[in-house]
PDB file of N, CA and C in Angstrom:
ATOM      1  N   MET A   1     108.032  83.058  67.087  1.00 72.00           N
ATOM      2  CA  MET A   1     108.900  83.965  67.790  1.00 72.00           C
ATOM      3  C   MET A   1     108.118  85.230  68.160  1.00 72.00           C
ATOM      4  N   ASP A   2     108.240  85.652  69.415  1.00 79.00           N
ATOM      5  CA  ASP A   2     107.545  86.835  69.901  1.00 79.00           C
ATOM      6  C   ASP A   2     108.346  88.079  69.524  1.00 79.00           C
ATOM      7  N   THR A   3     107.714  88.987  68.756  1.00 86.00           N
ATOM      8  CA  THR A   3     108.402  90.209  68.321  1.00 86.00           C
ATOM      9  C   THR A   3     107.936  91.440  69.104  1.00 86.00           C
ATOM     10  N   THR A   4     107.156  91.219  70.151  1.00 89.00           N
ATOM     11  CA  THR A   4     106.696  92.331  70.963  1.00 89.00           C
ATOM     12  C   THR A   4     107.874  92.947  71.705  1.00 89.00           C
ATOM     13  N   PRO A   5     108.062  94.269  71.571  1.00 89.00           N
ATOM     14  CA  PRO A   5     109.189  94.888  72.281  1.00 89.00           C
ATOM     15  C   PRO A   5     108.979  94.831  73.793  1.00 89.00           C
ATOM     16  N   LYS A   6     110.064  94.594  74.503  1.00 88.00           N
ATOM     17  CA  LYS A   6     109.993  94.554  75.954  1.00 88.00           C
ATOM     18  C   LYS A   6     109.944  95.982  76.486  1.00 88.00           C
ATOM     19  N   PRO A   7     109.159  96.209  77.551  1.00 85.00           N
ATOM     20  CA  PRO A   7     109.103  97.575  78.103  1.00 85.00           C
ATOM     21  C   PRO A   7     110.439  97.975  78.705  1.00 85.00           C
ATOM     22  N   VAL A   8     110.727  99.248  78.592  1.00 82.00           N
ATOM     23  CA  VAL A   8     111.937  99.810  79.179  1.00 82.00           C
ATOM     24  C   VAL A   8     111.502 100.622  80.392  1.00 82.00           C
ATOM     25  N   PHE A   9     112.047 100.301  81.557  1.00 85.00           N
ATOM     26  CA  PHE A   9     111.694 101.008  82.775  1.00 85.00           C
ATOM     27  C   PHE A   9     112.700 102.125  83.034  1.00 85.00           C
ATOM     28  N   LEU A  10     112.178 103.281  83.399  1.00 87.00           N
ATOM     29  CA  LEU A  10     113.021 104.432  83.683  1.00 87.00           C
ATOM     30  C   LEU A  10     113.410 104.458  85.159  1.00 87.00           C
ATOM     31  N   THR A  11     114.540 105.039  85.437  1.00 90.00           N
ATOM     32  CA  THR A  11     114.958 105.255  86.809  1.00 90.00           C
ATOM     33  C   THR A  11     114.217 106.475  87.347  1.00 90.00           C
ATOM     34  N   VAL A  12     113.696 106.360  88.581  1.00 87.00           N
ATOM     35  CA  VAL A  12     112.975 107.462  89.212  1.00 87.00           C
ATOM     36  C   VAL A  12     113.601 107.715  90.574  1.00 87.00           C
ATOM     37  N   ARG A  13     113.875 108.973  90.859  1.00 88.00           N
ATOM     38  CA  ARG A  13     114.392 109.362  92.178  1.00 88.00           C
ATOM     39  C   ARG A  13     113.394 110.316  92.825  1.00 88.00           C
ATOM     40  N   MET A  14     113.245 110.189  94.126  1.00 83.00           N
ATOM     41  CA  MET A  14     112.364 111.072  94.885  1.00 83.00           C
ATOM     42  C   MET A  14     113.224 111.957  95.773  1.00 83.00           C
ATOM     43  N   ASN A  15     112.847 113.214  95.911  1.00 80.00           N
ATOM     44  CA  ASN A  15     113.640 114.167  96.697  1.00 80.00           C
ATOM     45  C   ASN A  15     113.350 114.026  98.194  1.00 80.00           C
ATOM     46  N   SER A  16     113.605 112.865  98.728  1.00 70.00           N
ATOM     47  CA  SER A  16     113.338 112.670 100.153  1.00 70.00           C
ATOM     48  C   SER A  16     114.486 111.912 100.804  1.00 70.00           C
ATOM     49  N   SER A  17     114.414 111.891 102.099  1.00 63.00           N
ATOM     50  CA  SER A  17     115.362 111.114 102.880  1.00 63.00           C
ATOM     51  C   SER A  17     114.565 110.484 104.008  1.00 63.00           C
ATOM     52  N   SER A  18     115.241 109.985 105.017  1.00 62.00           N
ATOM     53  CA  SER A  18     114.513 109.364 106.119  1.00 62.00           C
ATOM     54  C   SER A  18     113.722 110.391 106.927  1.00 62.00           C
ATOM     55  N   VAL A  19     114.124 111.655 106.857  1.00 63.00           N
ATOM     56  CA  VAL A  19     113.387 112.743 107.505  1.00 63.00           C
ATOM     57  C   VAL A  19     112.995 113.723 106.413  1.00 63.00           C
ATOM     58  N   TYR A  20     111.712 114.071 106.355  1.00 62.00           N
ATOM     59  CA  TYR A  20     111.227 114.904 105.265  1.00 62.00           C
ATOM     60  C   TYR A  20     110.526 116.135 105.818  1.00 62.00           C
ATOM     61  N   ASP A  21     110.771 117.284 105.211  1.00 69.00           N
ATOM     62  CA  ASP A  21     110.115 118.527 105.587  1.00 69.00           C
ATOM     63  C   ASP A  21     108.690 118.499 105.044  1.00 69.00           C
ATOM     64  N   VAL A  22     107.692 118.485 105.943  1.00 70.00           N
ATOM     65  CA  VAL A  22     106.297 118.348 105.516  1.00 70.00           C
ATOM     66  C   VAL A  22     105.792 119.550 104.729  1.00 70.00           C
ATOM     67  N   PHE A  23     106.545 120.650 104.711  1.00 75.00           N
ATOM     68  CA  PHE A  23     106.126 121.833 103.977  1.00 75.00           C
ATOM     69  C   PHE A  23     106.738 121.905 102.577  1.00 75.00           C
ATOM     70  N   GLN A  24     107.579 120.953 102.220  1.00 79.00           N
ATOM     71  CA  GLN A  24     108.201 120.920 100.897  1.00 79.00           C
ATOM     72  C   GLN A  24     107.368 120.051  99.943  1.00 79.00           C
ATOM     73  N   PRO A  25     107.278 120.438  98.671  1.00 83.00           N
ATOM     74  CA  PRO A  25     106.581 119.577  97.711  1.00 83.00           C
ATOM     75  C   PRO A  25     107.383 118.299  97.448  1.00 83.00           C
ATOM     76  N   ILE A  26     106.687 117.271  97.030  1.00 84.00           N
ATOM     77  CA  ILE A  26     107.342 116.024  96.630  1.00 84.00           C
ATOM     78  C   ILE A  26     107.921 116.244  95.242  1.00 84.00           C
ATOM     79  N   GLY A  27     109.138 115.809  95.018  1.00 87.00           N
ATOM     80  CA  GLY A  27     109.751 115.931  93.708  1.00 87.00           C
ATOM     81  C   GLY A  27     110.166 114.571  93.169  1.00 87.00           C
ATOM     82  N   LEU A  28     109.864 114.328  91.905  1.00 89.00           N
ATOM     83  CA  LEU A  28     110.295 113.114  91.223  1.00 89.00           C
ATOM     84  C   LEU A  28     111.178 113.515  90.054  1.00 89.00           C
ATOM     85  N   THR A  29     112.295 112.830  89.899  1.00 91.00           N
ATOM     86  CA  THR A  29     113.185 113.071  88.768  1.00 91.00           C
ATOM     87  C   THR A  29     113.341 111.762  88.011  1.00 91.00           C
ATOM     88  N   PHE A  30     113.039 111.793  86.728  1.00 92.00           N
ATOM     89  CA  PHE A  30     113.124 110.611  85.870  1.00 92.00           C
ATOM     90  C   PHE A  30     114.424 110.640  85.075  1.00 92.00           C
ATOM     91  N   SER A  31     114.876 109.470  84.638  1.00 93.00           N
ATOM     92  CA  SER A  31     116.143 109.369  83.914  1.00 93.00           C
ATOM     93  C   SER A  31     116.038 109.895  82.484  1.00 93.00           C
ATOM     94  N   GLN A  32     114.806 110.057  81.976  1.00 91.00           N
ATOM     95  CA  GLN A  32     114.596 110.593  80.634  1.00 91.00           C
ATOM     96  C   GLN A  32     113.367 111.492  80.666  1.00 91.00           C
ATOM     97  N   PRO A  33     113.255 112.450  79.746  1.00 89.00           N
ATOM     98  CA  PRO A  33     112.051 113.293  79.703  1.00 89.00           C
ATOM     99  C   PRO A  33     110.805 112.445  79.444  1.00 89.00           C
ATOM    100  N   LEU A  34     109.696 112.852  80.038  1.00 87.00           N
ATOM    101  CA  LEU A  34     108.422 112.163  79.845  1.00 87.00           C
ATOM    102  C   LEU A  34     107.511 112.996  78.964  1.00 87.00           C
ATOM    103  N   GLU A  35     106.761 112.316  78.119  1.00 85.00           N
ATOM    104  CA  GLU A  35     105.734 113.017  77.359  1.00 85.00           C
ATOM    105  C   GLU A  35     104.565 113.347  78.278  1.00 85.00           C
ATOM    106  N   SER A  36     104.241 112.399  79.172  1.00 84.00           N
ATOM    107  CA  SER A  36     103.189 112.609  80.160  1.00 84.00           C
ATOM    108  C   SER A  36     103.412 111.625  81.304  1.00 84.00           C
ATOM    109  N   LEU A  37     102.764 111.877  82.428  1.00 85.00           N
ATOM    110  CA  LEU A  37     102.866 111.015  83.592  1.00 85.00           C
ATOM    111  C   LEU A  37     101.484 110.446  83.863  1.00 85.00           C
ATOM    112  N   ASP A  38     101.338 109.130  83.764  1.00 86.00           N
ATOM    113  CA  ASP A  38     100.068 108.459  83.989  1.00 86.00           C
ATOM    114  C   ASP A  38      99.877 108.264  85.486  1.00 86.00           C
ATOM    115  N   MET A  39      98.957 109.001  86.068  1.00 86.00           N
ATOM    116  CA  MET A  39      98.734 108.938  87.513  1.00 86.00           C
ATOM    117  C   MET A  39      98.119 107.611  87.952  1.00 86.00           C
ATOM    118  N   ASN A  40      97.619 106.807  87.016  1.00 88.00           N
ATOM    119  CA  ASN A  40      97.095 105.485  87.382  1.00 88.00           C
ATOM    120  C   ASN A  40      98.203 104.573  87.890  1.00 88.00           C
ATOM    121  N   GLY A  41      99.438 104.909  87.588  1.00 84.00           N
ATOM    122  CA  GLY A  41     100.563 104.100  88.042  1.00 84.00           C
ATOM    123  C   GLY A  41     101.212 104.624  89.311  1.00 84.00           C
ATOM    124  N   VAL A  42     100.637 105.671  89.912  1.00 86.00           N
ATOM    125  CA  VAL A  42     101.203 106.261  91.125  1.00 86.00           C
ATOM    126  C   VAL A  42     100.311 105.888  92.308  1.00 86.00           C
ATOM    127  N   HIS A  43     100.899 105.286  93.330  1.00 88.00           N
ATOM    128  CA  HIS A  43     100.144 104.872  94.511  1.00 88.00           C
ATOM    129  C   HIS A  43     100.813 105.443  95.762  1.00 88.00           C
ATOM    130  N   LEU A  44      99.996 105.981  96.652  1.00 87.00           N
ATOM    131  CA  LEU A  44     100.493 106.550  97.904  1.00 87.00           C
ATOM    132  C   LEU A  44      99.864 105.795  99.063  1.00 87.00           C
ATOM    133  N   LEU A  45     100.730 105.263  99.929  1.00 89.00           N
ATOM    134  CA  LEU A  45     100.265 104.579 101.132  1.00 89.00           C
ATOM    135  C   LEU A  45     100.771 105.340 102.349  1.00 89.00           C
ATOM    136  N   VAL A  46      99.943 105.431 103.390  1.00 87.00           N
ATOM    137  CA  VAL A  46     100.328 106.120 104.613  1.00 87.00           C
ATOM    138  C   VAL A  46     100.118 105.194 105.807  1.00 87.00           C
ATOM    139  N   LYS A  47     100.901 105.440 106.853  1.00 86.00           N
ATOM    140  CA  LYS A  47     100.781 104.673 108.087  1.00 86.00           C
ATOM    141  C   LYS A  47     101.107 105.610 109.243  1.00 86.00           C
ATOM    142  N   ASP A  48     100.267 105.562 110.295  1.00 73.00           N
ATOM    143  CA  ASP A  48     100.583 106.369 111.472  1.00 73.00           C
ATOM    144  C   ASP A  48     101.070 105.434 112.567  1.00 73.00           C
ATOM    145  N   ASN A  49     100.473 105.432 113.714  1.00 74.00           N
ATOM    146  CA  ASN A  49     100.921 104.569 114.801  1.00 74.00           C
ATOM    147  C   ASN A  49     100.505 103.118 114.624  1.00 74.00           C
ATOM    148  N   ASP A  50      99.606 102.865 113.698  1.00 76.00           N
ATOM    149  CA  ASP A  50      99.132 101.509 113.442  1.00 76.00           C
ATOM    150  C   ASP A  50     100.182 100.765 112.621  1.00 76.00           C
ATOM    151  N   THR A  51      99.954  99.506 112.383  1.00 79.00           N
ATOM    152  CA  THR A  51     100.899  98.717 111.590  1.00 79.00           C
ATOM    153  C   THR A  51     100.392  98.473 110.182  1.00 79.00           C
ATOM    154  N   THR A  52      99.247  99.067 109.835  1.00 88.00           N
ATOM    155  CA  THR A  52      98.631  98.816 108.543  1.00 88.00           C
ATOM    156  C   THR A  52      98.841  99.992 107.602  1.00 88.00           C
ATOM    157  N   TRP A  53      99.325  99.697 106.402  1.00 91.00           N
ATOM    158  CA  TRP A  53      99.441 100.724 105.364  1.00 91.00           C
ATOM    159  C   TRP A  53      98.068 100.908 104.736  1.00 91.00           C
ATOM    160  N   VAL A  54      97.666 102.160 104.534  1.00 90.00           N
ATOM    161  CA  VAL A  54      96.377 102.486 103.935  1.00 90.00           C
ATOM    162  C   VAL A  54      96.638 103.295 102.669  1.00 90.00           C
ATOM    163  N   GLU A  55      96.041 102.860 101.559  1.00 91.00           N
ATOM    164  CA  GLU A  55      96.232 103.606 100.310  1.00 91.00           C
ATOM    165  C   GLU A  55      95.304 104.811 100.296  1.00 91.00           C
ATOM    166  N   VAL A  56      95.870 105.962  99.956  1.00 88.00           N
ATOM    167  CA  VAL A  56      95.113 107.207  99.831  1.00 88.00           C
ATOM    168  C   VAL A  56      95.341 107.762  98.432  1.00 88.00           C
ATOM    169  N   GLU A  57      94.497 108.696  98.044  1.00 88.00           N
ATOM    170  CA  GLU A  57      94.652 109.291  96.713  1.00 88.00           C
ATOM    171  C   GLU A  57      95.950 110.079  96.651  1.00 88.00           C
ATOM    172  N   PRO A  58      96.795 109.776  95.669  1.00 86.00           N
ATOM    173  CA  PRO A  58      98.075 110.491  95.585  1.00 86.00           C
ATOM    174  C   PRO A  58      97.880 111.911  95.081  1.00 86.00           C
ATOM    175  N   PRO A  59      98.836 112.783  95.375  1.00 86.00           N
ATOM    176  CA  PRO A  59      98.759 114.145  94.848  1.00 86.00           C
ATOM    177  C   PRO A  59      99.010 114.140  93.342  1.00 86.00           C
ATOM    178  N   MET A  60      98.533 115.179  92.676  1.00 89.00           N
ATOM    179  CA  MET A  60      98.792 115.318  91.245  1.00 89.00           C
ATOM    180  C   MET A  60     100.197 115.871  91.040  1.00 89.00           C
ATOM    181  N   PHE A  61     100.945 115.216  90.184  1.00 88.00           N
ATOM    182  CA  PHE A  61     102.292 115.669  89.848  1.00 88.00           C
ATOM    183  C   PHE A  61     102.238 116.479  88.566  1.00 88.00           C
ATOM    184  N   ASP A  62     102.885 117.626  88.585  1.00 89.00           N
ATOM    185  CA  ASP A  62     102.968 118.489  87.407  1.00 89.00           C
ATOM    186  C   ASP A  62     104.428 118.685  87.047  1.00 89.00           C
ATOM    187  N   ARG A  63     104.674 118.901  85.759  1.00 87.00           N
ATOM    188  CA  ARG A  63     106.040 119.154  85.313  1.00 87.00           C
ATOM    189  C   ARG A  63     106.566 120.397  86.005  1.00 87.00           C
ATOM    190  N   ASP A  64     107.807 120.343  86.433  1.00 83.00           N
ATOM    191  CA  ASP A  64     108.436 121.444  87.168  1.00 83.00           C
ATOM    192  C   ASP A  64     108.990 122.466  86.179  1.00 83.00           C
ATOM    193  N   GLY A  65     108.100 123.117  85.457  1.00 80.00           N
ATOM    194  CA  GLY A  65     108.499 124.129  84.473  1.00 80.00           C
ATOM    195  C   GLY A  65     108.845 123.515  83.124  1.00 80.00           C
ATOM    196  N   ASP A  66     108.829 124.336  82.106  1.00 77.00           N
ATOM    197  CA  ASP A  66     109.114 123.870  80.746  1.00 77.00           C
ATOM    198  C   ASP A  66     110.574 123.496  80.529  1.00 77.00           C
ATOM    199  N   LEU A  67     111.464 124.008  81.359  1.00 78.00           N
ATOM    200  CA  LEU A  67     112.888 123.756  81.174  1.00 78.00           C
ATOM    201  C   LEU A  67     113.374 122.513  81.917  1.00 78.00           C
ATOM    202  N   ARG A  68     112.470 121.830  82.600  1.00 81.00           N
ATOM    203  CA  ARG A  68     112.849 120.635  83.367  1.00 81.00           C
ATOM    204  C   ARG A  68     111.929 119.467  83.001  1.00 81.00           C
ATOM    205  N   PRO A  69     112.046 118.924  81.808  1.00 84.00           N
ATOM    206  CA  PRO A  69     111.108 117.884  81.366  1.00 84.00           C
ATOM    207  C   PRO A  69     111.264 116.550  82.098  1.00 84.00           C
ATOM    208  N   MET A  70     112.298 116.395  82.921  1.00 90.00           N
ATOM    209  CA  MET A  70     112.480 115.146  83.656  1.00 90.00           C
ATOM    210  C   MET A  70     112.051 115.276  85.109  1.00 90.00           C
ATOM    211  N   GLN A  71     111.594 116.463  85.518  1.00 90.00           N
ATOM    212  CA  GLN A  71     111.245 116.689  86.917  1.00 90.00           C
ATOM    213  C   GLN A  71     109.762 117.023  87.068  1.00 90.00           C
ATOM    214  N   TYR A  72     109.144 116.365  88.041  1.00 90.00           N
ATOM    215  CA  TYR A  72     107.741 116.592  88.370  1.00 90.00           C
ATOM    216  C   TYR A  72     107.639 116.892  89.855  1.00 90.00           C
ATOM    217  N   VAL A  73     106.701 117.767  90.228  1.00 89.00           N
ATOM    218  CA  VAL A  73     106.508 118.113  91.631  1.00 89.00           C
ATOM    219  C   VAL A  73     105.021 118.036  91.977  1.00 89.00           C
ATOM    220  N   ALA A  74     104.757 117.811  93.271  1.00 88.00           N
ATOM    221  CA  ALA A  74     103.390 117.776  93.773  1.00 88.00           C
ATOM    222  C   ALA A  74     103.366 118.385  95.165  1.00 88.00           C
ATOM    223  N   SER A  75     102.422 119.255  95.380  1.00 84.00           N
ATOM    224  CA  SER A  75     102.215 119.798  96.721  1.00 84.00           C
ATOM    225  C   SER A  75     101.236 118.880  97.437  1.00 84.00           C
ATOM    226  N   TYR A  76     101.454 118.703  98.722  1.00 79.00           N
ATOM    227  CA  TYR A  76     100.605 117.804  99.494  1.00 79.00           C
ATOM    228  C   TYR A  76     100.646 118.250 100.944  1.00 79.00           C
ATOM    229  N   GLU A  77      99.519 118.247 101.614  1.00 79.00           N
ATOM    230  CA  GLU A  77      99.472 118.630 103.021  1.00 79.00           C
ATOM    231  C   GLU A  77      99.707 117.393 103.875  1.00 79.00           C
ATOM    232  N   TRP A  78     100.965 117.213 104.283  1.00 77.00           N
ATOM    233  CA  TRP A  78     101.340 116.064 105.100  1.00 77.00           C
ATOM    234  C   TRP A  78     100.992 116.307 106.552  1.00 77.00           C
ATOM    235  N   GLU A  79     100.703 115.228 107.238  1.00 78.00           N
ATOM    236  CA  GLU A  79     100.527 115.297 108.686  1.00 78.00           C
ATOM    237  C   GLU A  79     101.847 114.857 109.310  1.00 78.00           C
ATOM    238  N   PRO A  80     102.411 115.672 110.194  1.00 75.00           N
ATOM    239  CA  PRO A  80     103.664 115.264 110.842  1.00 75.00           C
ATOM    240  C   PRO A  80     103.502 113.920 111.547  1.00 75.00           C
ATOM    241  N   GLY A  81     104.513 113.072 111.431  1.00 76.00           N
ATOM    242  CA  GLY A  81     104.498 111.774 112.080  1.00 76.00           C
ATOM    243  C   GLY A  81     104.014 110.635 111.210  1.00 76.00           C
ATOM    244  N   LEU A  82     103.405 110.947 110.056  1.00 80.00           N
ATOM    245  CA  LEU A  82     102.943 109.893 109.155  1.00 80.00           C
ATOM    246  C   LEU A  82     104.136 109.276 108.422  1.00 80.00           C
ATOM    247  N   LEU A  83     104.074 107.999 108.212  1.00 80.00           N
ATOM    248  CA  LEU A  83     105.028 107.327 107.331  1.00 80.00           C
ATOM    249  C   LEU A  83     104.370 107.240 105.972  1.00 80.00           C
ATOM    250  N   ILE A  84     105.149 107.478 104.918  1.00 81.00           N
ATOM    251  CA  ILE A  84     104.590 107.410 103.573  1.00 81.00           C
ATOM    252  C   ILE A  84     105.362 106.416 102.727  1.00 81.00           C
ATOM    253  N   ASN A  85     104.647 105.862 101.753  1.00 82.00           N
ATOM    254  CA  ASN A  85     105.245 104.949 100.790  1.00 82.00           C
ATOM    255  C   ASN A  85     104.652 105.331  99.441  1.00 82.00           C
ATOM    256  N   LEU A  86     105.482 105.870  98.584  1.00 81.00           N
ATOM    257  CA  LEU A  86     105.041 106.292  97.242  1.00 81.00           C
ATOM    258  C   LEU A  86     105.523 105.251  96.270  1.00 81.00           C
ATOM    259  N   ARG A  87     104.592 104.677  95.539  1.00 81.00           N
ATOM    260  CA  ARG A  87     104.921 103.629  94.557  1.00 81.00           C
ATOM    261  C   ARG A  87     104.536 104.061  93.174  1.00 81.00           C
TER     262      ARG A  87
END
């Protein structure tokens, strides 16, 4: 019998919609406080007029203050017109 505990996945919400203000930081809100955020699990893909998604280095996310342990933000210089996919 396998006694290895199954991983529990947290719910993550991003502060975006179909139209995003390129001057606003990206915000992530998790369903539970995090001890740390492993950036190896964060992937950012961009696409412009082409049909190919290209992976680029994602921005660094930092905790949004000591009083918000479930919220992380990242500043990023977006190019208007780019489509993004944050995984």
